[in-house]
Coordinates of N, CA, C and O in Angstrom, one line a residue:
X1 N -25.8 -199.2 -38.1 CA -27.3 -199.3 -38.2 C -28.0 -198.0 -38.3 O -28.0 -197.5 -37.3
X2 N -28.7 -197.8 -39.2 CA -29.3 -196.2 -39.3 C -30.5 -196.3 -38.8 O -31.4 -197.2 -39.0
X3 N -30.9 -195.6 -37.8 CA -32.3 -195.4 -37.2 C -32.7 -194.0 -37.1 O -32.0 -193.1 -36.9
X4 N -33.9 -193.8 -37.3 CA -34.7 -192.7 -37.3 C -36.1 -192.8 -36.3 O -36.7 -193.8 -36.5
X5 N -36.0 -192.1 -35.2 CA -37.1 -192.1 -34.3 C -37.7 -190.9 -34.1 O -37.3 -190.0 -33.6
X6 N -39.2 -190.9 -34.4 CA -40.0 -189.7 -34.3 C -40.7 -189.6 -33.0 O -40.8 -190.8 -32.5
X7 N -41.0 -188.5 -32.4 CA -41.7 -188.4 -31.4 C -42.4 -187.0 -31.3 O -42.1 -186.2 -32.2
X8 N -43.3 -186.6 -30.3 CA -44.0 -185.4 -30.3 C -45.5 -185.6 -30.9 O -46.2 -184.4 -30.7
X9 N -46.0 -186.5 -31.5 CA -47.3 -186.6 -31.9 C -48.3 -186.7 -30.8 O -48.0 -186.7 -29.6
X10 N -49.4 -186.4 -31.0 CA -50.5 -186.6 -30.2 C -51.8 -185.9 -30.6 O -52.1 -185.6 -31.8
X11 N -52.8 -185.8 -29.6 CA -53.8 -185.2 -30.0 C -54.0 -183.7 -29.5 O -53.5 -183.3 -28.4
X12 N -54.5 -182.7 -30.6 CA -54.3 -181.3 -30.6 C -55.5 -180.7 -31.0 O -56.3 -181.3 -32.1
X13 N -56.3 -179.8 -30.4 CA -57.3 -179.1 -31.0 C -57.2 -178.4 -32.4 O -56.0 -177.9 -32.3
X14 N -58.2 -178.2 -33.0 CA -57.8 -177.3 -34.2 C -57.1 -175.9 -33.7 O -57.7 -175.2 -32.8
X15 N -56.4 -175.3 -34.5 CA -55.8 -174.0 -34.1 C -54.7 -174.2 -33.2 O -53.8 -173.3 -33.2
X16 N -54.1 -175.5 -32.9 CA -53.3 -175.6 -31.7 C -51.9 -176.0 -32.6 O -51.7 -175.8 -33.8
X17 N -51.0 -176.2 -31.7 CA -49.6 -176.5 -32.4 C -48.8 -177.6 -31.8 O -49.4 -178.2 -30.7
X18 N -47.9 -178.2 -32.4 CA -47.1 -179.3 -32.0 C -45.6 -179.2 -32.6 O -45.6 -178.7 -33.6
X19 N -44.8 -179.8 -31.6 CA -43.5 -179.8 -32.4 C -43.0 -181.4 -32.5 O -43.0 -182.1 -31.5
X20 N -42.7 -181.7 -33.6 CA -42.3 -183.2 -33.8 C -40.8 -183.2 -33.8 O -40.2 -182.1 -34.2
X21 N -40.1 -184.4 -33.3 CA -38.8 -184.4 -33.4 C -38.5 -185.6 -34.0 O -39.2 -186.7 -34.0
X22 N -37.3 -185.8 -34.8 CA -36.8 -187.0 -35.3 C -35.3 -187.2 -35.1 O -34.5 -186.5 -35.4
X23 N -34.9 -188.1 -34.0 CA -33.6 -188.2 -33.6 C -33.1 -189.5 -34.3 O -33.8 -190.5 -34.5
X24 N -32.0 -189.2 -34.9 CA -31.3 -190.3 -35.8 C -29.9 -190.8 -35.2 O -29.3 -190.1 -34.4
X25 N -29.5 -191.9 -35.8 CA -28.3 -192.3 -35.5 C -27.8 -193.3 -36.6 O -28.7 -193.9 -37.4
X26 N -26.4 -193.7 -36.7 CA -26.0 -194.5 -37.4 C -25.4 -194.0 -38.9 O -25.1 -195.0 -39.8
X27 N -25.6 -192.9 -39.1 CA -25.0 -192.2 -40.2 C -24.7 -190.7 -39.9 O -24.8 -190.2 -38.9
X28 N -23.8 -190.0 -41.0 CA -23.4 -188.9 -40.9 C -24.6 -187.8 -41.1 O -24.7 -187.3 -42.2
X29 N -25.2 -187.4 -39.9 CA -26.3 -186.6 -40.2 C -26.3 -185.4 -40.9 O -27.0 -184.9 -41.7
X30 N -25.1 -184.7 -40.5 CA -24.9 -183.3 -41.1 C -24.5 -183.6 -42.8 O -24.5 -182.4 -43.3
X31 N -24.4 -184.6 -43.3 CA -24.1 -184.6 -44.7 C -25.4 -184.8 -45.5 O -25.0 -184.5 -46.8
X32 N -26.4 -185.2 -45.0 CA -27.7 -185.4 -45.8 C -28.9 -184.5 -45.6 O -29.0 -184.3 -44.4
X33 N -29.6 -184.4 -46.6 CA -30.8 -183.6 -46.4 C -31.8 -184.6 -45.7 O -31.6 -185.9 -45.6
X34 N -32.8 -183.9 -45.0 CA -33.9 -184.6 -44.5 C -35.2 -184.2 -44.9 O -35.3 -183.0 -45.3
X35 N -36.2 -185.0 -44.3 CA -37.6 -184.5 -44.7 C -38.6 -185.3 -43.8 O -38.4 -186.1 -43.1
X36 N -39.8 -184.4 -43.9 CA -41.0 -184.9 -43.1 C -41.9 -185.1 -44.3 O -42.2 -184.5 -45.2
X37 N -42.5 -186.3 -44.1 CA -43.7 -186.8 -44.9 C -45.0 -187.2 -43.9 O -44.7 -187.1 -42.8
X38 N -46.2 -187.3 -44.6 CA -47.3 -187.7 -43.7 C -48.1 -188.7 -44.5 O -48.2 -188.6 -45.9
X39 N -48.9 -189.5 -43.9 CA -49.6 -190.6 -44.5 C -50.9 -190.7 -44.0 O -50.9 -191.0 -42.7
X40 N -52.0 -190.7 -44.6 CA -53.2 -191.2 -44.0 C -53.7 -192.4 -44.5 O -53.4 -192.7 -45.7
X41 N -54.2 -193.4 -43.7 CA -54.8 -194.7 -44.2 C -55.5 -194.4 -45.6 O -56.5 -193.8 -45.9
X42 N -55.0 -195.3 -46.7 CA -55.8 -195.4 -47.8 C -55.3 -194.2 -48.9 O -55.8 -194.2 -49.9
X43 N -54.3 -193.5 -48.4 CA -53.9 -192.3 -49.4 C -52.3 -192.4 -49.3 O -51.7 -193.1 -48.7
X44 N -52.0 -192.0 -50.6 CA -50.3 -192.0 -50.8 C -49.7 -191.1 -49.7 O -50.3 -190.0 -49.2
X45 N -48.4 -191.6 -49.6 CA -47.6 -190.7 -48.6 C -47.3 -189.3 -49.3 O -47.0 -189.2 -50.6
X46 N -47.3 -188.3 -48.5 CA -47.3 -186.9 -48.9 C -46.1 -186.1 -48.3 O -45.8 -186.3 -47.1
X47 N -45.4 -185.6 -49.2 CA -44.3 -184.8 -48.9 C -44.9 -183.5 -48.0 O -45.7 -182.9 -48.5
X48 N -44.1 -183.3 -47.1 CA -44.6 -182.2 -46.1 C -43.3 -181.0 -46.3 O -43.8 -179.8 -46.6
X49 N -42.3 -181.4 -45.8 CA -40.9 -180.6 -45.9 C -39.8 -181.0 -46.1 O -39.6 -182.4 -45.5
X50 N -38.9 -180.4 -46.6 CA -37.4 -180.9 -46.8 C -36.5 -179.9 -46.3 O -36.8 -178.8 -46.4
X51 N -35.3 -180.2 -46.0 CA -34.3 -179.4 -45.6 C -33.0 -179.9 -46.0 O -32.5 -181.1 -45.7
X52 N -32.2 -179.2 -46.4 CA -30.7 -179.5 -46.9 C -29.9 -179.8 -45.8 O -30.0 -179.5 -44.7
X53 N -28.8 -180.3 -46.0 CA -27.9 -180.8 -45.1 C -27.4 -179.7 -44.0 O -27.5 -180.0 -42.9
X54 N -27.2 -178.5 -44.5 CA -26.9 -177.5 -43.5 C -28.0 -176.5 -43.1 O -27.7 -175.5 -42.6
X55 N -29.1 -176.9 -43.7 CA -30.3 -176.1 -43.4 C -30.6 -174.8 -44.3 O -31.5 -174.0 -44.0
X56 N -29.8 -174.8 -45.3 CA -29.7 -173.3 -46.2 C -30.9 -173.6 -47.2 O -31.2 -172.4 -47.6
X57 N -31.3 -174.7 -47.5 CA -32.4 -174.8 -48.5 C -33.7 -175.5 -48.0 O -33.5 -176.7 -47.4
X58 N -34.9 -175.0 -47.9 CA -35.9 -175.5 -47.4 C -37.0 -175.6 -48.3 O -37.1 -174.6 -49.1
X59 N -37.8 -176.5 -48.3 CA -39.2 -176.6 -49.2 C -40.4 -177.1 -48.3 O -40.2 -178.1 -47.5
X60 N -41.5 -176.5 -48.7 CA -42.8 -177.0 -48.1 C -43.8 -177.3 -49.0 O -43.7 -176.5 -50.1
X61 N -44.7 -178.0 -48.9 CA -45.8 -178.4 -49.6 C -46.7 -177.3 -49.6 O -46.6 -176.5 -48.5
X62 N -47.5 -177.0 -50.4 CA -48.4 -175.9 -50.4 C -49.5 -176.1 -49.4 O -49.9 -174.9 -48.7
X63 N -49.8 -177.4 -48.8 CA -50.6 -177.5 -47.9 C -50.2 -176.9 -46.5 O -51.0 -176.7 -45.6
X64 N -48.9 -176.8 -46.4 CA -48.4 -176.5 -45.0 C -47.6 -175.3 -45.1 O -47.3 -174.7 -43.9
X65 N -47.4 -174.7 -46.1 CA -46.5 -173.4 -46.3 C -47.2 -172.4 -45.4 O -48.5 -172.1 -45.6
X66 N -46.3 -171.8 -44.7 CA -46.8 -170.5 -43.9 C -47.2 -171.0 -42.4 O -47.5 -170.3 -41.7
X67 N -47.4 -172.4 -42.2 CA -47.9 -172.8 -41.1 C -46.9 -173.5 -40.3 O -46.9 -173.8 -39.1
X68 N -46.3 -174.4 -41.1 CA -45.3 -175.4 -40.5 C -44.0 -174.9 -40.8 O -43.6 -174.1 -41.7
X69 N -42.9 -175.5 -40.0 CA -41.6 -175.0 -40.1 C -40.6 -176.1 -39.8 O -40.8 -176.9 -38.7
X70 N -39.8 -176.5 -40.8 CA -38.5 -177.5 -40.6 C -37.5 -176.9 -40.1 O -37.1 -175.9 -40.7
X71 N -36.7 -177.6 -39.2 CA -35.6 -177.2 -38.8 C -34.6 -178.4 -38.3 O -35.1 -179.5 -38.3
X72 N -33.2 -178.2 -38.2 CA -32.5 -179.2 -37.8 C -31.3 -178.6 -37.0 O -30.9 -177.6 -36.9
X73 N -30.9 -179.5 -36.2 CA -29.6 -179.4 -35.3 C -28.8 -180.4 -35.3 O -28.7 -181.6 -35.0
X74 N -27.8 -180.2 -36.1 CA -26.8 -181.1 -36.7 C -25.7 -181.5 -35.4 O -25.4 -182.7 -35.3
X75 N -25.8 -180.7 -34.4 CA -25.1 -181.3 -33.2 C -25.7 -182.3 -32.4 O -25.2 -183.1 -31.7
X76 N -27.2 -182.2 -32.5 CA -27.9 -183.5 -32.0 C -28.5 -184.5 -32.9 O -29.3 -185.1 -32.3
X77 N -28.1 -184.3 -34.1 CA -28.5 -185.4 -35.1 C -30.1 -185.6 -35.2 O -30.5 -186.6 -35.5
X78 N -30.8 -184.5 -35.1 CA -32.2 -184.3 -34.9 C -32.8 -183.3 -35.9 O -32.2 -182.2 -36.1
X79 N -33.8 -183.6 -36.5 CA -34.6 -182.6 -37.3 C -36.0 -182.6 -36.6 O -36.5 -183.4 -36.1
X80 N -36.5 -181.3 -36.9 CA -37.8 -181.0 -36.2 C -38.8 -180.6 -37.1 O -38.6 -180.0 -38.3
X81 N -40.0 -180.6 -36.6 CA -41.1 -180.0 -37.7 C -42.1 -179.3 -36.5 O -42.6 -179.8 -35.7
X82 N -42.1 -177.9 -36.6 CA -43.0 -177.1 -35.8 C -44.2 -176.9 -36.7 O -44.2 -176.3 -37.8
X83 N -45.3 -177.4 -36.1 CA -46.5 -177.3 -36.8 C -47.4 -176.3 -35.9 O -47.8 -176.6 -34.8
X84 N -48.0 -175.2 -36.7 CA -48.9 -174.3 -36.1 C -50.2 -174.1 -36.8 O -50.2 -174.7 -38.1
X85 N -51.2 -173.7 -36.3 CA -52.7 -173.5 -36.8 C -53.2 -174.7 -37.4 O -53.5 -174.9 -38.7
X86 N -52.8 -175.8 -36.7 CA -53.3 -177.1 -37.2 C -54.8 -177.3 -37.4 O -55.6 -176.7 -36.9
X87 N -55.1 -178.0 -38.4 CA -56.5 -178.2 -38.8 C -56.7 -179.8 -38.9 O -55.7 -180.4 -38.9
X88 N -57.9 -180.3 -38.9 CA -58.2 -181.6 -39.1 C -57.7 -182.3 -40.4 O -57.5 -183.5 -40.3
X89 N -57.4 -181.5 -41.5 CA -56.7 -182.2 -42.6 C -55.3 -182.5 -42.3 O -54.7 -183.2 -43.2
X90 N -54.8 -182.0 -41.2 CA -53.4 -182.3 -41.0 C -53.3 -183.6 -40.0 O -52.1 -184.1 -39.9
X91 N -54.4 -184.3 -39.7 CA -54.4 -185.6 -39.0 C -53.7 -186.6 -40.1 O -54.1 -186.8 -41.0
X92 N -52.5 -187.2 -39.4 CA -51.9 -188.2 -40.2 C -50.8 -188.7 -39.3 O -50.5 -188.2 -38.2
X93 N -50.2 -189.9 -39.8 CA -48.8 -190.4 -39.3 C -47.8 -189.6 -40.0 O -47.7 -189.6 -41.2
X94 N -47.0 -188.9 -39.2 CA -45.7 -188.2 -39.7 C -44.6 -189.0 -39.5 O -44.3 -189.5 -38.6
X95 N -43.9 -189.0 -40.8 CA -42.8 -189.8 -41.0 C -41.5 -189.0 -41.1 O -41.6 -188.0 -42.1
X96 N -40.3 -189.4 -40.6 CA -39.0 -188.6 -40.9 C -38.3 -189.5 -42.1 O -38.4 -190.7 -42.0
X97 N -37.6 -188.7 -42.8 CA -36.9 -189.5 -44.1 C -35.5 -188.9 -44.2 O -35.2 -187.6 -44.0
X98 N -34.4 -189.7 -44.1 CA -33.1 -189.3 -44.4 C -32.8 -189.7 -45.8 O -33.1 -190.7 -46.4
X99 N -32.4 -188.7 -46.7 CA -31.8 -188.9 -47.9 C -30.6 -189.4 -48.2 O -29.5 -188.7 -48.5
X100 N -30.3 -190.4 -47.6 CA -28.9 -191.2 -47.6 C -28.7 -192.1 -48.6 O -27.6 -192.6 -48.9
X101 N -29.6 -192.0 -49.9 CA -29.3 -192.7 -50.9 C -27.9 -192.6 -51.6 O -27.1 -193.6 -51.9
X102 N -27.4 -191.2 -51.8 CA -26.1 -191.1 -52.4 C -24.9 -191.6 -51.6 O -24.1 -192.0 -52.3
X103 N -25.0 -191.7 -50.4 CA -24.1 -192.2 -49.7 C -24.1 -193.8 -49.2 O -23.2 -194.4 -48.9
X104 N -25.4 -194.2 -49.0 CA -25.7 -195.6 -48.4 C -26.4 -196.5 -49.4 O -26.7 -197.4 -49.0
X105 N -26.8 -195.9 -50.5 CA -27.6 -196.5 -51.4 C -29.1 -196.8 -51.3 O -29.9 -197.2 -52.2
X106 N -29.4 -196.4 -50.2 CA -30.9 -196.3 -49.8 C -31.3 -195.1 -49.1 O -30.5 -194.7 -48.0
X107 N -32.5 -194.5 -49.0 CA -33.1 -193.7 -48.2 C -33.7 -194.4 -47.1 O -33.8 -195.6 -47.1
X108 N -33.6 -193.7 -45.8 CA -34.0 -194.5 -44.7 C -35.4 -193.8 -44.0 O -35.4 -192.4 -44.0
X109 N -36.3 -194.4 -43.5 CA -37.4 -194.0 -42.9 C -37.6 -194.4 -41.4 O -37.2 -195.4 -41.1
X110 N -38.3 -193.4 -40.6 CA -38.7 -193.8 -39.2 C -39.9 -194.4 -39.4 O -40.5 -194.7 -40.7
X111 N -40.5 -194.9 -38.3 CA -41.8 -195.7 -38.1 C -43.0 -194.6 -38.0 O -44.1 -195.1 -38.1
X112 N -42.7 -193.3 -37.7 CA -43.8 -192.3 -37.7 C -44.3 -192.1 -36.4 O -44.3 -192.8 -35.4
X113 N -45.0 -191.1 -36.3 CA -45.6 -190.5 -35.0 C -47.1 -190.0 -35.2 O -47.2 -189.1 -36.3
X114 N -48.1 -190.4 -34.7 CA -49.3 -190.0 -35.2 C -49.9 -188.7 -34.5 O -49.8 -188.3 -33.2
X115 N -50.2 -187.7 -35.4 CA -50.8 -186.5 -35.0 C -52.3 -186.5 -35.3 O -52.8 -186.7 -36.6
X116 N -53.2 -186.3 -34.2 CA -54.6 -186.2 -34.5 C -55.2 -184.8 -34.1 O -54.9 -184.3 -32.9
X117 N -55.8 -184.1 -35.0 CA -56.4 -182.8 -34.8 C -57.8 -182.9 -34.8 O -58.5 -183.3 -35.9
X118 N -58.4 -182.7 -33.6 CA -59.7 -182.7 -33.3 C -60.2 -182.2 -32.2 O -59.5 -181.9 -31.2
X119 N -61.5 -181.7 -32.2 CA -61.8 -180.9 -30.9 C -62.8 -182.1 -30.2 O -63.4 -181.7 -29.2

């Protein structure tokens, strides 16, 4: 059973930092690319960042480029999102995604962790 569990969200002041974690189980983590998305109620889910299976290829949305960093630890089956210089527009539920479609027929999602940026 594939599971993705996000943590690390919370309330942070503008300009602050947070590190999100997504711990996974039930699939061969090091084989698949991973991603972070975010969603605000009433808006479409938005891609934040993706990282290839071995971490050699990384992509960021324009909204977070230069402020956020995605990384992974294949020994711990965990992907991270380091968020710096946060602003109120970054407030959202952040979700972790495994691109397991090629191997398992479907991609998998975590339930998300809420990040609120407010003074």
